[in-house]
XYZ file of C-alpha atoms in Angstrom:
148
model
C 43.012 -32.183 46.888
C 45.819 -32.662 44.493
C 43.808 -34.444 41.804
C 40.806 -32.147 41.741
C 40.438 -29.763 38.886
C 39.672 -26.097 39.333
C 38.942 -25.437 35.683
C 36.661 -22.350 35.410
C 35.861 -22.238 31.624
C 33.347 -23.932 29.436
C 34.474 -27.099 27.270
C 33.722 -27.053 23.632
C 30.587 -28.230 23.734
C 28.850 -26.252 26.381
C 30.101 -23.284 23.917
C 28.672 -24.898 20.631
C 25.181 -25.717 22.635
C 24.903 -21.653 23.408
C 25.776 -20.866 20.075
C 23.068 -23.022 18.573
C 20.631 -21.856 20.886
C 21.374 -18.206 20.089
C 21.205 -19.113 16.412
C 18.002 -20.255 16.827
C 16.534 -17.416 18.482
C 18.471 -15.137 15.899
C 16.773 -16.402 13.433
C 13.095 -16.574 15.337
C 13.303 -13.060 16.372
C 14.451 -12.304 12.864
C 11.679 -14.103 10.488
C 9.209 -12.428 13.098
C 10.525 -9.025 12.500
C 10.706 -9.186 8.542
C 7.149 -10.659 9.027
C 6.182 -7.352 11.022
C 7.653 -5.392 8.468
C 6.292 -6.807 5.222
C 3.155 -6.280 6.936
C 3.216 -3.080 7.953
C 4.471 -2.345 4.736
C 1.446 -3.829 2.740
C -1.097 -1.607 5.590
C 0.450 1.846 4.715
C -0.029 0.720 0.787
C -3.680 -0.085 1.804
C -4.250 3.372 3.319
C -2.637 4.943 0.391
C -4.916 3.308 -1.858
C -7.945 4.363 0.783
C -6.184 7.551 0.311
C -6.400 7.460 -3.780
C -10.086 6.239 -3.630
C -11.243 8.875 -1.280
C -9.288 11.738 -3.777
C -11.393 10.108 -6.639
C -14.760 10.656 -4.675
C -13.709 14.770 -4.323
C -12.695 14.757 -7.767
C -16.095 13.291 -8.479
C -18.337 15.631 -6.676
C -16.349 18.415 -7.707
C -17.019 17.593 -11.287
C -19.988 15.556 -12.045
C -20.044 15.747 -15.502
C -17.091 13.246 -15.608
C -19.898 10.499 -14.859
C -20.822 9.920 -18.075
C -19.656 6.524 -19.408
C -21.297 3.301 -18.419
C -20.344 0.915 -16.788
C -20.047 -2.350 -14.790
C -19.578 -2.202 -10.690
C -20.296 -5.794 -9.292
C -21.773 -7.427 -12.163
C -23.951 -4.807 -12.294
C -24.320 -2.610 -15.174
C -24.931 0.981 -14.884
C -25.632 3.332 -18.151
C -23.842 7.349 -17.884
C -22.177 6.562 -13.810
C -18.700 5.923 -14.050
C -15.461 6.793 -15.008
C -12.306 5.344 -14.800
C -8.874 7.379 -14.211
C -5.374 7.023 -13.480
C -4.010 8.580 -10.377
C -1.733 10.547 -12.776
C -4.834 11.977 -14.060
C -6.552 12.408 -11.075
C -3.334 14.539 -10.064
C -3.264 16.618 -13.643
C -6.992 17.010 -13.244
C -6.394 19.846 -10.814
C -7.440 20.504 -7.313
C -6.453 19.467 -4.141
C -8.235 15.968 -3.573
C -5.600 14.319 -1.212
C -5.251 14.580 2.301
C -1.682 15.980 2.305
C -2.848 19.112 0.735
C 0.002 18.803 -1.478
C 1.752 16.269 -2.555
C 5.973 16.057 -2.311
C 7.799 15.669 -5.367
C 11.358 14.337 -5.551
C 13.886 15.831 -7.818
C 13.158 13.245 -10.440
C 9.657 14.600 -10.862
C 7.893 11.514 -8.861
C 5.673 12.323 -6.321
C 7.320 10.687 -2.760
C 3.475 10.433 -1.377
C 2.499 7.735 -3.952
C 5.478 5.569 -4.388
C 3.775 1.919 -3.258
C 6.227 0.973 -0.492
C 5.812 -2.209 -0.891
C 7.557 -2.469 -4.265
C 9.005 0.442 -4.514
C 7.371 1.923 -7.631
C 5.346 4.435 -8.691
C 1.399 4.710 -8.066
C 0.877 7.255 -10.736
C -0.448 4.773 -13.598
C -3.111 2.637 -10.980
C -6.242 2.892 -11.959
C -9.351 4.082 -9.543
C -12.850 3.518 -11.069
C -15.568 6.418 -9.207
C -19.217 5.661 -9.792
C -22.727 7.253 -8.997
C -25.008 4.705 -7.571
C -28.004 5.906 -5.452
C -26.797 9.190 -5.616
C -23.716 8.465 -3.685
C -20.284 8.416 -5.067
C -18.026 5.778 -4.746
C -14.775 4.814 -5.924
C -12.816 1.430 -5.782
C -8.929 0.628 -7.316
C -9.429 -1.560 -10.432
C -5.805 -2.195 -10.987
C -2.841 -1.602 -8.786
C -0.065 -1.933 -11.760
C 2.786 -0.504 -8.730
C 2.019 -4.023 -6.959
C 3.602 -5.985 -9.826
């Protein structure tokens, strides 16, 4: 019983086999969540941009008369049924078109609902085309500039 060893700790490789195990479920679990996150961050710009389409379809009912230049939708072109408008216009235009009801601005004058979270920037110079065709009104984003 004299030579036996009662050691109760780990040696120094036991130690550095946990640690790269751990590191390599760190970084798993971590790639995984920023993949969660960049994608959740690219849905809520999607909605916003359902959001900005849908505001261009009330604006367009509301005032008709704004169809009046021709166009192309789908390589298909269409005499007096479109126009095409920046968000910032769609905002100056009047009228409440966007779901919020009103829309938050920040003390620097931007307006917190259409900042494109997944850059950061500012959604007020995309561009929305809204068109007539079979007497239904429909709008689609032409450019999302806040992307870039």
């Amino acid at each position: 019983m004299g030579d036996s060893m009662n050691n109760k700790g780990f040696t120094l490789v036991e130690l550095l086999g946990v640690i790269v195990v751990l590191a390599i479920v760190i970084s798993v679990a971590f790639f995984s969540v920023n993949k969660i996150r960049e994608d959740e961050l690219k849905r809520i710009v999607e909605v916003k941009i359902g959001q900005i389409e849908q505001a261009a379809i009330l604006y367009a009912q509301d005032n008709p008369s704004i169809l009046s230049e021709s166009c192309v939708v789908d390589d298909v072109y269409y005499d007096n049924y479109c126009k095409v408008l920046t968000v910032r216009e769609l905002i100056n235009a009047g009228g409440n078109y966007f779901e919020s009801g009103t829309l938050t601005q920040d003390e620097s004058g931007n307006y917190e609902d259409l900042i494109n979270d997944w850059t950061g920037k500012s959604m007020l110079d995309d561009t929305v085309q809204v068109y007539r065709k079979n007497n239904r009104i429909y709008s689609v984003m032409l450019e999302v500039k806040s992307n870039s």
